[in-house]
CSV table of C-alpha atoms in Angstrom, one decimal:
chain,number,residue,atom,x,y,z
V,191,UNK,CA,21.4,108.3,-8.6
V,192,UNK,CA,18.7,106.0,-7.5
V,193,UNK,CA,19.5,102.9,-9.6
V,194,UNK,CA,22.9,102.1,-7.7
V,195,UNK,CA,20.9,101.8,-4.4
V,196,UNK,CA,18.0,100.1,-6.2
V,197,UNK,CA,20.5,97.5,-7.5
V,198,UNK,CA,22.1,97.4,-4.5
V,199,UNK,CA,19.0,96.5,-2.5
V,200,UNK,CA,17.7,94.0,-4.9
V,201,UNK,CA,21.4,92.3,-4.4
V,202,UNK,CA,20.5,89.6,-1.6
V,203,UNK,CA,17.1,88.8,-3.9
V,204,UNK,CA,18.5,88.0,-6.6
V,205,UNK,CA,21.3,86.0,-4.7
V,206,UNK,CA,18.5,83.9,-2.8
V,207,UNK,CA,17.3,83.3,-6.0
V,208,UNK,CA,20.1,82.0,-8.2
V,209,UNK,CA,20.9,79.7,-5.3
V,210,UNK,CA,17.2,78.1,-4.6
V,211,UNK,CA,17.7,77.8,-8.5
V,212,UNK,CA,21.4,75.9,-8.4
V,213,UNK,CA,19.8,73.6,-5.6
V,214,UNK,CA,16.3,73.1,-5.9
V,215,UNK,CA,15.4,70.3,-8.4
V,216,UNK,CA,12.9,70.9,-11.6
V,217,UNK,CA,9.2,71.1,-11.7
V,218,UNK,CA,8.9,68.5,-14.2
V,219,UNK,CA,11.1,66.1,-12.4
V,220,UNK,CA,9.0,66.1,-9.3
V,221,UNK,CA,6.0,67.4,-10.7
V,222,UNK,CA,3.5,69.5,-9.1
V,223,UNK,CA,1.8,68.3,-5.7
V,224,UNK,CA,-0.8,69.7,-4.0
V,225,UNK,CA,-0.7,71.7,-0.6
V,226,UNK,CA,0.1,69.7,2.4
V,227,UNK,CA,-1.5,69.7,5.7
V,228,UNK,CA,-0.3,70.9,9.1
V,229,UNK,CA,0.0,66.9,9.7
V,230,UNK,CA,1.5,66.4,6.2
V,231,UNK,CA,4.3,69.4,7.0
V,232,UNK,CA,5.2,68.3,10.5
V,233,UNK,CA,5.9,64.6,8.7
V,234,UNK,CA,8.4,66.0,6.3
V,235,UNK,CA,9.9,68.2,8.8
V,236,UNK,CA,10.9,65.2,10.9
V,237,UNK,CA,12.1,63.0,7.7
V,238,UNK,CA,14.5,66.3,6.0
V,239,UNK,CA,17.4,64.9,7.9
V,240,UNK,CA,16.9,61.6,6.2
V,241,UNK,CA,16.3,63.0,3.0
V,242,UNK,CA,19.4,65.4,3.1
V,243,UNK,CA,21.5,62.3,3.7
V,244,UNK,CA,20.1,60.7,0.7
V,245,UNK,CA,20.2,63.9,-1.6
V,246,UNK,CA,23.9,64.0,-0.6
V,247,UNK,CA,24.6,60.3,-1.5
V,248,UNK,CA,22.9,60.7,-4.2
V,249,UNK,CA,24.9,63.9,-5.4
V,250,UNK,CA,28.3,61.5,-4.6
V,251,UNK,CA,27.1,59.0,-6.4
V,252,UNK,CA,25.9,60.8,-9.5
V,253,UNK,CA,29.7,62.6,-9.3
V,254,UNK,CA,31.3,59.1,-9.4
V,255,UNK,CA,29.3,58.5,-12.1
V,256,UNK,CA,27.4,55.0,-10.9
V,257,UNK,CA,28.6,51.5,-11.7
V,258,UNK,CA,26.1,48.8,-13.1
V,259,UNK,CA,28.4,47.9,-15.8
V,260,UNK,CA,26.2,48.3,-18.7
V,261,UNK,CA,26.0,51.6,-19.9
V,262,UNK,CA,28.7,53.6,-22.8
V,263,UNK,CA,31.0,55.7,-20.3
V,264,UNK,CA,34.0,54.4,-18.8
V,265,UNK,CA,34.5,51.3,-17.3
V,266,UNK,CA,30.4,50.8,-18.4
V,267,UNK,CA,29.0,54.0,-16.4
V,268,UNK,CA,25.9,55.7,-17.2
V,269,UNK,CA,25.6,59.5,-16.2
V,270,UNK,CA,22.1,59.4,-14.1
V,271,UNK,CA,19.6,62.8,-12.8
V,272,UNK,CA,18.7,62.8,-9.5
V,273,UNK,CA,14.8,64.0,-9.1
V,274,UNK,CA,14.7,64.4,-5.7
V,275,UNK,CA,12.9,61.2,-4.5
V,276,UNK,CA,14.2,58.6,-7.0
V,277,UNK,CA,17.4,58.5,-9.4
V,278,UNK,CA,16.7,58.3,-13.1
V,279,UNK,CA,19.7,56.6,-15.3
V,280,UNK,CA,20.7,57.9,-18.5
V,281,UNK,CA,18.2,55.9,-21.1
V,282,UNK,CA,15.6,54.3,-18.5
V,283,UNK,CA,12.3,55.8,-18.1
V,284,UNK,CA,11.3,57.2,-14.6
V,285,UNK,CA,9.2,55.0,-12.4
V,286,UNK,CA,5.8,56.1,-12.7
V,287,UNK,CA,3.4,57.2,-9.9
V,288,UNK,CA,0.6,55.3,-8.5
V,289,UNK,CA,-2.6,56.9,-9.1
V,290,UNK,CA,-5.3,57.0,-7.2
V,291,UNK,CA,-7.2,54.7,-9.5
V,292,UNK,CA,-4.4,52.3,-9.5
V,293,UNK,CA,-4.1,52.7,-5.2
V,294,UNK,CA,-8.2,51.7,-5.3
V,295,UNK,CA,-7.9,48.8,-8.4
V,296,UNK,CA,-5.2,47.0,-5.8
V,297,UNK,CA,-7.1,47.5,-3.2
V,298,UNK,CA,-10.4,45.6,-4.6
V,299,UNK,CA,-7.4,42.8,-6.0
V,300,UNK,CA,-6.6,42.4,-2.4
V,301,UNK,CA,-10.1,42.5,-0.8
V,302,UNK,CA,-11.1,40.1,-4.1
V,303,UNK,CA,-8.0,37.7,-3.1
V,304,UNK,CA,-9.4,38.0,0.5
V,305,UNK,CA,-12.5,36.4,-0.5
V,306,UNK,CA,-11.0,34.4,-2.9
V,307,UNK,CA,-9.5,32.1,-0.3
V,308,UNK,CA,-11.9,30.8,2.2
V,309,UNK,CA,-14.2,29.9,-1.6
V,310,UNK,CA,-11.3,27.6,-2.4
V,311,UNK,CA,-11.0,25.9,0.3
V,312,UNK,CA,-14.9,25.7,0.6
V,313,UNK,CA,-14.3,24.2,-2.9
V,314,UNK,CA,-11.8,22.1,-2.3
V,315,UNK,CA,-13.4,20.1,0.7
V,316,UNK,CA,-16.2,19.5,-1.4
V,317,UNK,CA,-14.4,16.2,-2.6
V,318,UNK,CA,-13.8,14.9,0.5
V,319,UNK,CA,-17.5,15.3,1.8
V,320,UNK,CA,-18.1,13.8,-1.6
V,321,UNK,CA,-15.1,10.7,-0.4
V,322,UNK,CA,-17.2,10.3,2.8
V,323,UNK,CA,-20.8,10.3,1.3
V,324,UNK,CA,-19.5,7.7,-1.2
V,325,UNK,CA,-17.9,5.4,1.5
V,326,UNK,CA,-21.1,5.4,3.7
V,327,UNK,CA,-23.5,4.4,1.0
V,328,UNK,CA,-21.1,1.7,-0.2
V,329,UNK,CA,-20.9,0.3,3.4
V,330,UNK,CA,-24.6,0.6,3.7
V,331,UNK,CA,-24.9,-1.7,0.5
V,332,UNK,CA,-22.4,-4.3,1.9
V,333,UNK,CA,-24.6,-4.1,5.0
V,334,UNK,CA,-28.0,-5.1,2.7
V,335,UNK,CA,-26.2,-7.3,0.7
V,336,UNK,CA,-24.6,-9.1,4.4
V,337,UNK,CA,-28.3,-9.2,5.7
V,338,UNK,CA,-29.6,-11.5,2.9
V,339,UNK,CA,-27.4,-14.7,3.7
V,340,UNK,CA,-26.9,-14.4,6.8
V,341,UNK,CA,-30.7,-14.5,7.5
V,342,UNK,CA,-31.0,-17.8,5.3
V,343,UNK,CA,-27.7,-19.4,7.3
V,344,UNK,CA,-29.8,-18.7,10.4
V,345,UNK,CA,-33.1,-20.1,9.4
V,346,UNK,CA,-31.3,-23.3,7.7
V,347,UNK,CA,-29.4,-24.0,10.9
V,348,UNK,CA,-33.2,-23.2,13.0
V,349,UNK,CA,-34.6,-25.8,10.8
V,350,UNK,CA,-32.2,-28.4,11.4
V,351,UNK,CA,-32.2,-28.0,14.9
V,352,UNK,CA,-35.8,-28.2,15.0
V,353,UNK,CA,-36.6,-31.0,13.1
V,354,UNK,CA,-32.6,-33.5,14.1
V,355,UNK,CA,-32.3,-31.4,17.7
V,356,UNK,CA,-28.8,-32.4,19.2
V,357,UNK,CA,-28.2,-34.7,16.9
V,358,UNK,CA,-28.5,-32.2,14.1
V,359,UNK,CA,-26.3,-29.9,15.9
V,360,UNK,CA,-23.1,-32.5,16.1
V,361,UNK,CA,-23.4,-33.0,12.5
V,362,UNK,CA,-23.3,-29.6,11.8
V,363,UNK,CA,-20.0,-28.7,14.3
V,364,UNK,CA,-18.3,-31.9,12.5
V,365,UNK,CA,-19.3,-29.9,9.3
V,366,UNK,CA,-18.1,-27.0,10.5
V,367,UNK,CA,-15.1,-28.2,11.7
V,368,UNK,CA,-13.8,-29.9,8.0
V,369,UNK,CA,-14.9,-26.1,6.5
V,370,UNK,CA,-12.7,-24.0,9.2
V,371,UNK,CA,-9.9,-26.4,8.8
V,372,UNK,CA,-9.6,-26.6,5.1
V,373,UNK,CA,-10.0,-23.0,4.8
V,374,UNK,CA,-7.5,-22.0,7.6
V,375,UNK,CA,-4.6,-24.4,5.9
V,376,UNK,CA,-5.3,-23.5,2.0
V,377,UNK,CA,-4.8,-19.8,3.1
V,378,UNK,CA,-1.7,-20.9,4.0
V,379,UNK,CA,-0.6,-22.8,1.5
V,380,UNK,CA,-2.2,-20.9,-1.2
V,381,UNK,CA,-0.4,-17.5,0.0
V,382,UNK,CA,2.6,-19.1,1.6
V,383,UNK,CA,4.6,-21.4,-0.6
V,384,UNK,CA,2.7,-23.9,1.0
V,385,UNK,CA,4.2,-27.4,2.0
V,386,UNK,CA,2.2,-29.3,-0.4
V,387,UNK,CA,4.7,-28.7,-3.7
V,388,UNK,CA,7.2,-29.8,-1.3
V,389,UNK,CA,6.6,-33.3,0.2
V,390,UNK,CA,3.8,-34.8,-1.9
V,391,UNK,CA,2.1,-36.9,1.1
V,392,UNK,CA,1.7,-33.9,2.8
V,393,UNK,CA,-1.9,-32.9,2.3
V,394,UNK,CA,-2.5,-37.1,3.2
V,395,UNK,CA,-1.1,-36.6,6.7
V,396,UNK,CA,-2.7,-32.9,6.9
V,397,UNK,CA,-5.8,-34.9,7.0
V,398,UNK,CA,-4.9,-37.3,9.8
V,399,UNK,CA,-4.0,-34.9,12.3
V,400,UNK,CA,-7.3,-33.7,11.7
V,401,UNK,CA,-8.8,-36.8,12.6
V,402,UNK,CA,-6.4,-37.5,15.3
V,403,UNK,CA,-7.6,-33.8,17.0
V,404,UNK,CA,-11.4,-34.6,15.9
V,405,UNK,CA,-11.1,-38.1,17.6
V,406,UNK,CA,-9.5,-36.5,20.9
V,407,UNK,CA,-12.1,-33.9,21.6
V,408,UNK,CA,-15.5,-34.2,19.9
V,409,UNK,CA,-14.7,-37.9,19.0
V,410,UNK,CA,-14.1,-38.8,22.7
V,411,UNK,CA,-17.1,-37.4,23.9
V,412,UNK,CA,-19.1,-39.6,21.9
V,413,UNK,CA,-17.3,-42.4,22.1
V,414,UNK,CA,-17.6,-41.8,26.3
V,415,UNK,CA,-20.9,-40.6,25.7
V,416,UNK,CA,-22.4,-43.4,23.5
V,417,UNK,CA,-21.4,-46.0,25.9
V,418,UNK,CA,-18.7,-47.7,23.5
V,419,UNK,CA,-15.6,-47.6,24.7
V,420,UNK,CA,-14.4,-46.0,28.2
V,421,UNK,CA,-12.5,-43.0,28.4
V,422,UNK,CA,-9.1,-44.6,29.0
V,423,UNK,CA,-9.5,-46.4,25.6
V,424,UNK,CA,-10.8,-43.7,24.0
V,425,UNK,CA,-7.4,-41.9,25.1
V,426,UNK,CA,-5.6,-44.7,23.8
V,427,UNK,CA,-6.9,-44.8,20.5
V,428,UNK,CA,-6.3,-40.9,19.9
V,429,UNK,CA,-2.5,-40.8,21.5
V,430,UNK,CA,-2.1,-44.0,19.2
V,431,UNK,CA,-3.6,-41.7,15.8
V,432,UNK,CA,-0.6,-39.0,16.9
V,433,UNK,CA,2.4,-41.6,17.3
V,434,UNK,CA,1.3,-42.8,13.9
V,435,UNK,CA,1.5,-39.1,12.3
V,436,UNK,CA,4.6,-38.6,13.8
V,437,UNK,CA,6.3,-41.5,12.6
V,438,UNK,CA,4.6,-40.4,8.9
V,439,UNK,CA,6.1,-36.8,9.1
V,440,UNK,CA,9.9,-37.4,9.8
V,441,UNK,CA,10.1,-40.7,7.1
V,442,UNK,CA,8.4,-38.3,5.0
V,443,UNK,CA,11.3,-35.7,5.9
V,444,UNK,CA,14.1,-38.1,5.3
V,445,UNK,CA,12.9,-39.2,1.6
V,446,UNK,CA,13.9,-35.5,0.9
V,447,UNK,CA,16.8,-35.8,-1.2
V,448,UNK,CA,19.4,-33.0,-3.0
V,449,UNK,CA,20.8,-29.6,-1.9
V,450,UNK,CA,17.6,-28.1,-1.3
V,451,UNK,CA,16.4,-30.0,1.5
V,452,UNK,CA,16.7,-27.7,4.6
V,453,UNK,CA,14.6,-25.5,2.0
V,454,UNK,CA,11.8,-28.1,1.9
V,455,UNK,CA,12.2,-28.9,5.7
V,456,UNK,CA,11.5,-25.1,6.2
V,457,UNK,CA,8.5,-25.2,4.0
V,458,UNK,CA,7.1,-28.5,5.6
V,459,UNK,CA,7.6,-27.5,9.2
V,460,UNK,CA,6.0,-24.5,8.4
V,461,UNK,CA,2.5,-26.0,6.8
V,462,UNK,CA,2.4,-28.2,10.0
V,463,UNK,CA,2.9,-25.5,12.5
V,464,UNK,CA,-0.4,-23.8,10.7
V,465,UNK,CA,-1.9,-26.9,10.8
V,466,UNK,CA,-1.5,-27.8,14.1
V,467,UNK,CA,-2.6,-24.0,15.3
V,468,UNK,CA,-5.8,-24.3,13.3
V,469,UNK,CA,-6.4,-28.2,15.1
V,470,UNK,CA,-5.8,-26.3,18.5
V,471,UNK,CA,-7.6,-22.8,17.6
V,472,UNK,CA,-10.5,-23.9,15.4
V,473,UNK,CA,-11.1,-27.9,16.5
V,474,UNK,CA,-10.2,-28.0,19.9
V,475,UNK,CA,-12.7,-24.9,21.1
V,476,UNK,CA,-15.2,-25.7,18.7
V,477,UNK,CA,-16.1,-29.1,20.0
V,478,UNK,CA,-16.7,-27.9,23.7
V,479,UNK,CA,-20.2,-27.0,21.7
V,480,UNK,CA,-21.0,-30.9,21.5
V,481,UNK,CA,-19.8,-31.2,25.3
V,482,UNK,CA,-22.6,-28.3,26.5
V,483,UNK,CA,-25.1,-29.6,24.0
V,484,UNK,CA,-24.8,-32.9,25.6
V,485,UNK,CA,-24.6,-31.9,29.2
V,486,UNK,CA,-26.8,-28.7,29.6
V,487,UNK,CA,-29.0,-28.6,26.2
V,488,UNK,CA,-29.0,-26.5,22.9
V,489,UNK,CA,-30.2,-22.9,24.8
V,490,UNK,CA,-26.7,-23.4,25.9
V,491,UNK,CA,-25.4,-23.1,22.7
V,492,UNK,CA,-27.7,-21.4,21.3
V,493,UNK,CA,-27.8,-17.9,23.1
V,494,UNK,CA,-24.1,-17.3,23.2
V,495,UNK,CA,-24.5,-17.7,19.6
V,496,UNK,CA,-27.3,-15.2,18.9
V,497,UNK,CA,-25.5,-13.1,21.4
V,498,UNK,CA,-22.5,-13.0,19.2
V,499,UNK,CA,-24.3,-12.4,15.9
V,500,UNK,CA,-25.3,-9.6,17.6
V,501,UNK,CA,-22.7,-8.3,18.9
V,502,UNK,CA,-21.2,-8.1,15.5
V,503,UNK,CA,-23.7,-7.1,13.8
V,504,UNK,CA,-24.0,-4.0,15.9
V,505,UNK,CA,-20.1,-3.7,15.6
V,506,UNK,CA,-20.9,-3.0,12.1
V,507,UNK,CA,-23.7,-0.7,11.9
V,508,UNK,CA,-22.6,1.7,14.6
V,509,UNK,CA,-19.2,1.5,12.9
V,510,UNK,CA,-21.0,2.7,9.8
V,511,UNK,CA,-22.6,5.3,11.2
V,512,UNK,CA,-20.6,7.0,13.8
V,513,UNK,CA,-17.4,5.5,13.1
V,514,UNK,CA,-14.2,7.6,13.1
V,515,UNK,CA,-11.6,6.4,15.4
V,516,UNK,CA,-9.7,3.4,14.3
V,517,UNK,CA,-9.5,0.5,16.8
V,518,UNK,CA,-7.1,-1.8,15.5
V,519,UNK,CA,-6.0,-0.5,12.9
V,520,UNK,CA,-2.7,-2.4,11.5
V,521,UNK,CA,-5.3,-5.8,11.5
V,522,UNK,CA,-8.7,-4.6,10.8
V,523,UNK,CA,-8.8,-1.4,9.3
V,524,UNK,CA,-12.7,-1.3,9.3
V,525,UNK,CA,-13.2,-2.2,12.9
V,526,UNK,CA,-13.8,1.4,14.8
V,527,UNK,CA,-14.1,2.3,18.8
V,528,UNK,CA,-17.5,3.1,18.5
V,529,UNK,CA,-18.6,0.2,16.7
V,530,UNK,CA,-16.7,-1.6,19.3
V,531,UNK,CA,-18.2,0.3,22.2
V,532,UNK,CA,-21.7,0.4,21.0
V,533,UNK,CA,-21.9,-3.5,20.1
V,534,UNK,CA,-21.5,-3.6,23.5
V,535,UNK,CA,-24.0,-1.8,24.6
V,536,UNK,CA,-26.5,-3.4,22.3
V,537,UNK,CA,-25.5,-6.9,23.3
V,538,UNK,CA,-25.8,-6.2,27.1
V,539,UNK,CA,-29.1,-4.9,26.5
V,540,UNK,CA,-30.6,-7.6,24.8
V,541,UNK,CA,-29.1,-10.3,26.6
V,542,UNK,CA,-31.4,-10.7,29.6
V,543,UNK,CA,-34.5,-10.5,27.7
V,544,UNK,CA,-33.3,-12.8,24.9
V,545,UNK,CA,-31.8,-15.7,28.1
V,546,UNK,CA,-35.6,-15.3,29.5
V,547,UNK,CA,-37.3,-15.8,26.0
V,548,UNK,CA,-35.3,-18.4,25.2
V,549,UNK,CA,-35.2,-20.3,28.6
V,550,UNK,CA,-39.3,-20.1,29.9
V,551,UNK,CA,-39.5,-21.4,33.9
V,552,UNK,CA,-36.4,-20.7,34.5
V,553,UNK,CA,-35.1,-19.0,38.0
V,554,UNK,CA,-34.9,-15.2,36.5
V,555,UNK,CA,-32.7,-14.4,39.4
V,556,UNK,CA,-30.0,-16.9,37.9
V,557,UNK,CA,-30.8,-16.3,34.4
V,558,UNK,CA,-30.2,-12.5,35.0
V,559,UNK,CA,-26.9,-13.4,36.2
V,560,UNK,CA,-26.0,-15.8,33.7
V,561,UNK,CA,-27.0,-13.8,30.9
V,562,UNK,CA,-24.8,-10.5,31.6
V,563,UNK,CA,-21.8,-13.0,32.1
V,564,UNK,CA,-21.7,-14.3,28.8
V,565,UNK,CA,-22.7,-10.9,27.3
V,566,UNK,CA,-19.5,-9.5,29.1
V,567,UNK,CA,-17.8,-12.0,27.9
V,568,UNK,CA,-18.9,-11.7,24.1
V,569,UNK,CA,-18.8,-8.1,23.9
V,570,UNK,CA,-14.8,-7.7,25.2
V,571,UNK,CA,-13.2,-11.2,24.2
V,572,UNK,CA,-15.2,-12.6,21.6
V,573,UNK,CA,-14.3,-10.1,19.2
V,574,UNK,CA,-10.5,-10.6,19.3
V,575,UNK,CA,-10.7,-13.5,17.9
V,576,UNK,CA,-12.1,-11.9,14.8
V,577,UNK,CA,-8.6,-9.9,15.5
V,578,UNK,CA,-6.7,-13.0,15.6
V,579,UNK,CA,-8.4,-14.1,11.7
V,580,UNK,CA,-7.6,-10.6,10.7
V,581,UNK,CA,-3.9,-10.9,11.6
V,582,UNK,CA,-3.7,-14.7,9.8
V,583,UNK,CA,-5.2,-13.0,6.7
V,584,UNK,CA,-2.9,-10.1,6.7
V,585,UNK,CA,0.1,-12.1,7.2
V,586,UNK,CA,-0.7,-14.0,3.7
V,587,UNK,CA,-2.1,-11.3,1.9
V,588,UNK,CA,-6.1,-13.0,1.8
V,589,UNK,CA,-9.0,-11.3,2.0
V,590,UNK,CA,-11.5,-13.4,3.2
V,591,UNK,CA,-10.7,-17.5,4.1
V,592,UNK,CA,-13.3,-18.6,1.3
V,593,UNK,CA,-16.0,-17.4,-0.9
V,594,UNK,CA,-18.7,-19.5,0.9
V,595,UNK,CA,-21.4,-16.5,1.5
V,596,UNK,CA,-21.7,-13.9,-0.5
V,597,UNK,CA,-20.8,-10.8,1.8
V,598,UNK,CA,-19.3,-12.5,4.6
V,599,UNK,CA,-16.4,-14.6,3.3
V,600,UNK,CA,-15.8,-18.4,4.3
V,601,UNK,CA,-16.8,-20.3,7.2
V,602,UNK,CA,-14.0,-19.2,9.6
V,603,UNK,CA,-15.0,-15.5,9.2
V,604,UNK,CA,-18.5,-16.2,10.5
V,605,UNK,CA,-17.3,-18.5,13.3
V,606,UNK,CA,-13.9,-16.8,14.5
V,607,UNK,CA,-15.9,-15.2,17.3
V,608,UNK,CA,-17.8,-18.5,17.7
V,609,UNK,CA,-15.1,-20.7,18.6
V,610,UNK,CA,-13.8,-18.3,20.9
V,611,UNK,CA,-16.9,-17.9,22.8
V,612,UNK,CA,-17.7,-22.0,22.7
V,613,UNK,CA,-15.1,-23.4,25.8
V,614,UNK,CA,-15.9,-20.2,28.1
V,615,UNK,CA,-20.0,-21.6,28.3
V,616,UNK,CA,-19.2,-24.9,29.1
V,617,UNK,CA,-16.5,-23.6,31.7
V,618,UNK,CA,-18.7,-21.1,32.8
V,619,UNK,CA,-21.9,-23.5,33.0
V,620,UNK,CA,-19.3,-26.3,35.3
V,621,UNK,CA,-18.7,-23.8,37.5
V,622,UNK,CA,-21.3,-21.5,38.4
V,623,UNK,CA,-24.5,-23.6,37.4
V,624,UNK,CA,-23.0,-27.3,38.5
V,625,UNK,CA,-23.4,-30.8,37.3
V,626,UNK,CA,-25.2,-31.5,34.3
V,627,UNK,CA,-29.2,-31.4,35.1
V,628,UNK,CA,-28.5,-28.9,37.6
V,629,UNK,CA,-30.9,-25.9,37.6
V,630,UNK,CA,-29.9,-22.7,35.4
């Protein structure tokens, strides 16, 4: 009599039970988890919705039976088990867990690769502090092996001024002048195509307009000077020289026979136009050193000089040691803003003391003057005609001019500054000190 009503109550039970069955997944597919937190419970409350909708597509997707393609059903399905939080196809293993060793082993991979970086970088600038090391000893050799000969040139050219005074010193500009020209024009011809393998004569009248330019600037002037001729023959004589060479060049031109005469005409013209920039450039300023020799003495030429040698030799050290900022670049690479800056520094500095040394009894008033004039002067234009030099070589792919001292090239690498600095002192000196014999 009792067991009906005991059934009877243990009716919803059982129910609840065969249904939690039907819809619950298996222990083993989930596997067993620990108790959750308050924190841990409230979280899954708020995700169920999300996981119902994924349950259900799940459940419609396991009824239509999936479609990769691959497996032995129809039309290549695989029957798949869902296991509540992943889906595991008939025939692939189920994803396994991350442990909690595996959670801290990523975790020290991470923190490792973390660490990792900043090394390898450390590392990999080692070669270029390495780069820059290298390059600073190598120009602190070129500056050693630079000092040598240039201290002989100076105390060779002290000598000979000593002992021949300005005599000494107009041999040694005519000297200069046959170096600076035959270095400027074989650049060009060497690197060029030159003229030369064109019209044979051409290195014959490359020589005359040399003495034509010599005879009109540093010729005249001792012509004048010696009491010779007067300066109206002298004029003569050199416009005479340049006719002559003119009449030379275009027989020369019209002996050029065959179809590739406007290629020979290209070639000569262009040997002349070097030539003639060289006469103007290089001749022409150099001789204004015999003209302030003559008229206001050898301090004159002299400390403009010395204020140029260093002026670029200060270019280079501070360029070796602090510089980083390119100045010109495209035609001297190794010329730098502060060794520009800081050669001109040093040369105003030493300027006044080295025009009082040099010039004893002088008015120091004037000399004070005087001396921050032509250091102006050599520390902001000077140099650009180094610049100029640079741009001549780079057009014909040269290095240096010549091979005359070791370290510093040929003779118009030394003396591109020089002749640039030579017609501003005797300008300067007509102008601001006066007639020759007046007081400095």
């Amino acid at each position: 009599m009792h067991r009906p009503c005991l059934l009877f109550s243990l009716l919803p039970l059982l129910t609840f039970a065969a249904s939690s069955t039907w819809s619950s997944p298996p222990l083993s597919g989930r596997g067993l988890e620990p108790p959750r937190s308050g924190a841990a419970r409230r979280r899954q409350a708020s995700d169920t919705p999300g996981r119902q909708r994924q349950h259900h597509d799940a459940v419609r997707s396991i009824g239509r039976g999936g479609s990769d393609g691959d497996g032995d059903g129809p039309e290549g399905e695989r029957s798949s088990t869902y296991h509540g939080s992943y889906i595991v196809r008939e025939g692939d293993p189920p994803p396994a867990r991350q442990s909690l060793a595996g959670q801290q082993q990523q975790a020290v991979q991470q923190t490792s690769t973390s660490v990792a970086a900043p090394a390898a970088a450390e590392a990999a600038a080692v070669p270029t502090t390495l780069a820059v090391a290298t390059s600073t000893s190598k120009k602190i050799s070129n500056l050693q092996e630079r000092t040598g000969p240039a201290v002989l040139a100076l105390a060779a050219v002290g000598i000979l001024l000593r002992f021949a005074g300005r005599n000494g010193l107009i041999a040694l500009v005519l000297l200069l002048q046959v170096g600076m020209y035959s270095e400027s024009t074989s650049v060009v011809e060497r690197h060029g195509g030159g003229a030369g393998q064109a019209i044979a004569s051409y290195g014959a009248q490359k020589w005359w307009w040399f003495a034509t330019a010599v005879v009109a600037t540093a010729g005249r002037t001792l012509l004048i000077g010696g009491g010779k001729v007067t300066g109206d023959a002298a004029g003569l004589i050199s416009f005479g020289m340049a006719a002559a060479g003119l009449v030379g060049a275009v027989v020369s031109l019209a002996a050029v026979d065959g179809d590739d005469a406007p290629e020979v005409y290209r070639r000569y013209l262009g040997g002349a136009a070097s030539c003639h920039f060289s006469l103007l450039f290089l001749i022409g300023q150099s001789s204004f050193w015999i003209n302030t020799a003559r008229e206001y003495g050898l301090v004159w030429v002299l400390f403009p000089a010395l204020l140029v040698v260093v002026n670029d030799t200060m270019a280079y050290v501070f360029g070796v040691l602090l510089g980083k900022h390119k100045l010109l670049p495209r035609l001297s690479p190794k010329k730098t803003v502060e060794g520009f800056a800081g050669a001109a520094l040093s040369t105003m500095a030493v300027a006044v003391p080295l025009l009082r040394r040099m010039s004893a009894g002088s008015e120091a008033g004037n000399l004070r003057r005087h001396a921050v004039a032509l250091a102006a002067y050599v520390s902001l234009v000077s140099p650009f005609g180094g610049f100029l030099a640079s741009a001549v070589k780079r057009a014909h792919g040269a290095k240096d001019f010549g091979e005359i001292m070791p370290g510093h090239g040929g003779v118009v690498d030394r003396f591109d500054c020089q002749v640039v600095t030579a017609p501003f002192v005797y300008l300067y000196l007509r102008n601001c000190v006066g007639e020759a014999g007046g007081s400095a």
